[in-house]
Short mmCIF file of C-alpha atoms in Angstrom, two decimals:
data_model
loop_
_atom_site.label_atom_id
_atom_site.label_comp_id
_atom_site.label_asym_id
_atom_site.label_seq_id
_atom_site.Cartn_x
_atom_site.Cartn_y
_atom_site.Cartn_z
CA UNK A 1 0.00 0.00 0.00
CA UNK A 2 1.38 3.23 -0.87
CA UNK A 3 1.11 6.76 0.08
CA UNK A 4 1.64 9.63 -1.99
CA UNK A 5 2.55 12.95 -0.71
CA UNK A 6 1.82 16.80 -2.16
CA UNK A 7 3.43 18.85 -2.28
CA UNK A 8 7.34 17.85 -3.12
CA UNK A 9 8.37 21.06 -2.18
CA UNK A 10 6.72 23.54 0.12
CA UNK A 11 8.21 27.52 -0.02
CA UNK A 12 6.29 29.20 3.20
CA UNK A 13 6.76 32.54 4.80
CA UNK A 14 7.36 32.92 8.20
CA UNK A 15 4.30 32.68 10.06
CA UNK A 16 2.10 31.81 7.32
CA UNK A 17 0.49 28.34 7.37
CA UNK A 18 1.09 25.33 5.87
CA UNK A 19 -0.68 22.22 4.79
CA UNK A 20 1.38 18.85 3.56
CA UNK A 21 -1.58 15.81 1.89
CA UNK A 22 -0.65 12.06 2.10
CA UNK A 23 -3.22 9.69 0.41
CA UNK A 24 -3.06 5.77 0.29
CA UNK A 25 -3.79 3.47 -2.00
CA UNK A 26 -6.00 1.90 0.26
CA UNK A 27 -7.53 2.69 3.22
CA UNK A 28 -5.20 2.60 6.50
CA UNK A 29 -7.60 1.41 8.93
CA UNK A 30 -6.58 -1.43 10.60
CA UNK A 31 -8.32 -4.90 11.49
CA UNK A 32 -7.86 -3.53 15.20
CA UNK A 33 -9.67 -0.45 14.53
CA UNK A 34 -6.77 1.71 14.61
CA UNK A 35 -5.62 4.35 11.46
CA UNK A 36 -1.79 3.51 11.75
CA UNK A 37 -0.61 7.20 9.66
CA UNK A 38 2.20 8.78 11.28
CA UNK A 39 4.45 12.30 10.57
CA UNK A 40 7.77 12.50 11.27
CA UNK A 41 9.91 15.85 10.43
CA UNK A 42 14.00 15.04 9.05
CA UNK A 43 15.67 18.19 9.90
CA UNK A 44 19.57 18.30 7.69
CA UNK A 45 22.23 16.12 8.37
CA UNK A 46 19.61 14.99 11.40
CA UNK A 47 17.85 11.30 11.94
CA UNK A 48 13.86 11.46 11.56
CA UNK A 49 11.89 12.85 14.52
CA UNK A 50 7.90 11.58 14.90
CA UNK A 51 6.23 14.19 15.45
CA UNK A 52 1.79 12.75 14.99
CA UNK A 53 1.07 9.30 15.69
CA UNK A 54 -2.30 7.31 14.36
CA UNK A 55 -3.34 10.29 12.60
CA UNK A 56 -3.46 13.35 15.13
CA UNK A 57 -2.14 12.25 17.74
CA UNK A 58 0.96 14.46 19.00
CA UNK A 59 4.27 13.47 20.59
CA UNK A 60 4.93 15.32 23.54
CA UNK A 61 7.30 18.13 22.95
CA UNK A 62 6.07 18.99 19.77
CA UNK A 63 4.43 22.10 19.23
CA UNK A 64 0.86 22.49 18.95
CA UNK A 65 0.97 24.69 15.57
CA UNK A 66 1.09 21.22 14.18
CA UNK A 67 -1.59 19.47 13.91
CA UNK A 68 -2.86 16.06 12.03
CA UNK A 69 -6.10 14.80 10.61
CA UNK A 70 -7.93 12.68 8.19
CA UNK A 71 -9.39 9.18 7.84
CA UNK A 72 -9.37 6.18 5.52
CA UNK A 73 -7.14 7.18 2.67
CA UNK A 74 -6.80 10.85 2.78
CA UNK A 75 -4.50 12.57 5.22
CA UNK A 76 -3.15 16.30 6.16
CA UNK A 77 -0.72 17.63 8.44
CA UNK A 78 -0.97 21.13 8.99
CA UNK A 79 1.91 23.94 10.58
CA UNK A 80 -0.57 26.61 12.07
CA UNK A 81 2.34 29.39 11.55
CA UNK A 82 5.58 28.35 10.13
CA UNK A 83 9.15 28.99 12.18
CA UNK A 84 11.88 28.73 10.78
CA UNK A 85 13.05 25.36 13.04
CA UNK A 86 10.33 23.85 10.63
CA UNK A 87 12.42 23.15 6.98
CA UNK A 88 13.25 20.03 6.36
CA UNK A 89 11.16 17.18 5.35
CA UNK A 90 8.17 16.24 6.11
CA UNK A 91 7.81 12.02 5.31
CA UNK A 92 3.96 10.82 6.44
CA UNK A 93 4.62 6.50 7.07
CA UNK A 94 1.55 4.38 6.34
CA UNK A 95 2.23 1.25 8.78
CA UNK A 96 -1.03 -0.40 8.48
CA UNK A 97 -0.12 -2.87 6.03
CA UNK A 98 2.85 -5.21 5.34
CA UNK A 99 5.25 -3.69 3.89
CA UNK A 100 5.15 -0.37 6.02
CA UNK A 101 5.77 2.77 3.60
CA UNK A 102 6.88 6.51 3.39
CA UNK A 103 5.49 8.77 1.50
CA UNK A 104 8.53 10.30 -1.13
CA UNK A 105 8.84 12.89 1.32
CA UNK A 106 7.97 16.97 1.26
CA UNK A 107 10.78 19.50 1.67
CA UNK A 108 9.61 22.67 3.63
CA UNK A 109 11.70 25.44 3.31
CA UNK A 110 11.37 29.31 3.75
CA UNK A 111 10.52 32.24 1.54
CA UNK B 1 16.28 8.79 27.69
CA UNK B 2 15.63 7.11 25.05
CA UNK B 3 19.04 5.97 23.12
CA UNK B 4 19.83 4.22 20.07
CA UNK B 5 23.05 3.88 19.02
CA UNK B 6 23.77 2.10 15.52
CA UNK B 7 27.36 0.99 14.84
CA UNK B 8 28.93 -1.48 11.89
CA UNK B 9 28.53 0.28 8.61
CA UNK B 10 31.49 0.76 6.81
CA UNK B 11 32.59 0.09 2.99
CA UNK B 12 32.13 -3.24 1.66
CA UNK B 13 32.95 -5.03 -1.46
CA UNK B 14 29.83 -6.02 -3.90
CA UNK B 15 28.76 -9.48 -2.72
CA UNK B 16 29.92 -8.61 0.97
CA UNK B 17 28.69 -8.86 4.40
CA UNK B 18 28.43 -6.66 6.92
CA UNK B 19 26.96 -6.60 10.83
CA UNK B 20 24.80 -3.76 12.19
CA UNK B 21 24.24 -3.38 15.83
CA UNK B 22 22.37 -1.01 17.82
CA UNK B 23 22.61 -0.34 21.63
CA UNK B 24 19.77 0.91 23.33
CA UNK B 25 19.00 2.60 26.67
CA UNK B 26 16.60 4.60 28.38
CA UNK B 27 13.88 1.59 28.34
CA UNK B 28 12.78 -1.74 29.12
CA UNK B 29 14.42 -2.89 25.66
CA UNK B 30 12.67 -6.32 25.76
CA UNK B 31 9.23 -4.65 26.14
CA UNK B 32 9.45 -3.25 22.56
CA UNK B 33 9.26 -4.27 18.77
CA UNK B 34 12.13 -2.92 17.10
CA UNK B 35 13.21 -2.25 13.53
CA UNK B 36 15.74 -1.40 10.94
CA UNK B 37 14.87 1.55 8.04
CA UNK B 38 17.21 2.65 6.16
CA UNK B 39 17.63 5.76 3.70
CA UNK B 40 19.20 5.91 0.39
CA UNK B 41 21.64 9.04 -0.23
CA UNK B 42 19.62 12.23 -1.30
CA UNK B 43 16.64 9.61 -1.32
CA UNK B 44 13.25 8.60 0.72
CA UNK B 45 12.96 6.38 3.45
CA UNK B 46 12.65 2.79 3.29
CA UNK B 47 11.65 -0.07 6.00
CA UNK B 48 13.79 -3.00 6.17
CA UNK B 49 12.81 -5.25 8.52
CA UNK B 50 11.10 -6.07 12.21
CA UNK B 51 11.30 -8.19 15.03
CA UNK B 52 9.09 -9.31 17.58
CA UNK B 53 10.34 -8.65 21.93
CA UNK B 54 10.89 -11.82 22.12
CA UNK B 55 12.88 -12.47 18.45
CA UNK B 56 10.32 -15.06 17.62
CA UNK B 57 8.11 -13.14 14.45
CA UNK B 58 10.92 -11.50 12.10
CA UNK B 59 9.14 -9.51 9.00
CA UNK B 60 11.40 -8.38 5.73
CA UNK B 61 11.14 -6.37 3.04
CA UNK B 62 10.94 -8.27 -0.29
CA UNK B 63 14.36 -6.91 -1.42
CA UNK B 64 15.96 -8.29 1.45
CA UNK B 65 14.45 -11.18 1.97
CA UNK B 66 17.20 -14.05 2.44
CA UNK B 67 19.93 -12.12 2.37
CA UNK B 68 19.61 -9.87 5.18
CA UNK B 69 18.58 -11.37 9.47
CA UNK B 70 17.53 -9.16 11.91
CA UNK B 71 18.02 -10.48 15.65
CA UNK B 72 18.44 -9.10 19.17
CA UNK B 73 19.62 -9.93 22.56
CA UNK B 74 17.59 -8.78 25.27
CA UNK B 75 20.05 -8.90 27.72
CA UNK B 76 22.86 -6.93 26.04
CA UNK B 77 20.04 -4.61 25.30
CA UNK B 78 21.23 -4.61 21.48
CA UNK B 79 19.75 -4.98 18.00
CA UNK B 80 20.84 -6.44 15.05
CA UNK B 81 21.13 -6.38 11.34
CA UNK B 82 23.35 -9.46 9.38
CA UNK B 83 23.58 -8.14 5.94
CA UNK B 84 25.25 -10.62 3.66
CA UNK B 85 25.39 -10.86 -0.42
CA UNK B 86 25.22 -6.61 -0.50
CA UNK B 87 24.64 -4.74 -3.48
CA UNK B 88 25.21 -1.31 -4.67
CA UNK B 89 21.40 -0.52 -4.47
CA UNK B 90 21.82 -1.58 -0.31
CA UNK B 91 24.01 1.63 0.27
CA UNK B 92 22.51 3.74 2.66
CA UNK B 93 21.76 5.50 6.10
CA UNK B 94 20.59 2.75 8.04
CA UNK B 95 18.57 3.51 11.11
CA UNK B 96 17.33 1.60 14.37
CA UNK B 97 14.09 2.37 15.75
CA UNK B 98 12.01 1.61 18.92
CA UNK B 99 8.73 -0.27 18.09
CA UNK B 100 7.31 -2.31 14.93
CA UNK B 101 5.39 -0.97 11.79
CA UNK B 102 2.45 0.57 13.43
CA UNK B 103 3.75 2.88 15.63
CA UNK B 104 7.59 3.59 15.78
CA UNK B 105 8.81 6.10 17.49
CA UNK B 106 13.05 7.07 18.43
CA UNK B 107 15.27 6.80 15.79
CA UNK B 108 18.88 6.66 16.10
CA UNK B 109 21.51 8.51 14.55
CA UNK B 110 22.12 6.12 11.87
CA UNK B 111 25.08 4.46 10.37
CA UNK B 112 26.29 4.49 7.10
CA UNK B 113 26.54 1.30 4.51
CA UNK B 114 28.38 1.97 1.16
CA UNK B 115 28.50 -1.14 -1.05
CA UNK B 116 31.27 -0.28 -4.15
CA UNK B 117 34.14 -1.70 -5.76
#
C-alpha cells in the first residue's frame, strides 16, 4: 500500500500556514480499529523525529501549531504558523499494512 | 532517555557482508518491537525489517528477503542487522528504531553502509 505525498516542495513565509496531503492506495484502517498514519519531520544532516502518531495524535514536545487529521485514505498535516526550526522534510509512514511505507517525502523550506 | 546507538557500517565489497548493531538505553528494551529503516543518499525512506520482543516473528522487506537477518539480545540490550550478499542498491543510512510498523517512534543517529568496488 502506498502513500503519496503533495506537495514535493513547500516555499512558506514565516508565520504563514502550511498544509502537507498524504493519500493511500488503500484505506489505512486497521483490522484492530486503529488508522496507523504517522508524521515525522527530518531536519539536515539529522535522523527522523515523529512528530503525529495514528493520525493526530501528537508526541509530547512537539508544538501544537502542528496538527494532524484525516481518515481512511486521505490525510493532512498542517503547521498553524511556520518557524523557521520547521524546513526540512516532512515524510507521512503508512504502517497499516505489510510492507510499512513513506510517502517520497515533502521538503519545507522558507521564503 | 531514550538511546539508540547504531554501529557497523562501513565500505564493503559487492557481494559482501556486513553486521549492524544497535545499543539501546533509556527503556525496558525487551518490552518493545524494534526495527531497521534505512535511507538511500539524497533519497526517501525505506523499512527494512522487524522483530518481535521476544525475536520469535521477524518480518522483511521483499528486497531483502534471504539475504539480510535481523536479531536481538535482550540482555545486552542490542539490535541487530546481518547483511550478507550486498549490493550497490543496499548503500545507505541505516537507522534503528524503537517499536514495529504501526507505531515507531526514536530513531537513532544512523550508520552508514556503502556497497562499491
Amino acid at each position: 500500500v502506498v502513500v503519496t505525498q503533495s506537495p514535493l516542495s513547500l516555499p512558506v513565509t514565516l508565520g504563514q500556514p502550511a498544509s502537507i496531503s498524504c493519500r493511500s492506495s488503500h484505506s489505512l484502517v486497521h483490522s484492530d480499529g486503529n488508522t496507523y498514519l504517522n508524521w515525522f519531520h527530518q531536519r539536515p544532516g539529522q535522523s527522523p523525529r515523529r512528530l503525529i502518531y495514528k493520525v493526530s495524535n501528537r508526541d509530547s514536545g512537539v508544538p501544537d501549531r502542528f496538527s494532524g487529521s484525516g481518515s481512511g485514505t486521505d490525510f493532512t498535516l498542517k503547521i498553524s504558523r511556520v518557524e523557521a526550526e520547521d524546513v526540512g522534510v516532512y515524510y507521512c509512514m503508512q504502517g497499516t499494512h505489510w510492507p510499512p511505507y513513506f510517502g517520497q517525502g515533502t521538503n519545507l523550506e522558507i521564503k | 532517555e531514550v538511546q539508540l546507538v547504531e554501529s557497523g557500517g562501513g565500505l564493503v565489497q559487492p557481494g559482501g557482508s556486513l553486521r549492524l548493531s544497535c545499543a539501546a538505553s533509556g527503556f525496558t528494551f525487551s518490552n518493545y518491537w524494534m526495527s531497521w529503516v534505512r535511507q538511500a543518499p539524497g533519497k526517501g525512506l525505506e523499512w527494512v525489517a522487524n522483530i518481535k520482543q521476544d525475536g520469535s516473528e521477524k518480518y522483511y522487506v521483499d528486497s531483502v528477503k534471504g539475504r539480510f537477518t535481523i536479531s536481538r539480545d535482550n540482555a545486552k540490550n542490542s539490535l541487530y542487522l546481518q547483511m550478507n550478499s550486498l549490493r550497490a542498491g543496499d548503500t545507505a543510512v541505516f537507522y534503528c528504531l524503537r517499536g514495529g510498523n504501526s507505531i515507531p517512534d526514536y530513531w537513532g543517529q544512523g550508520t552508514p553502509v556503502t556497497v562499491s568496488s
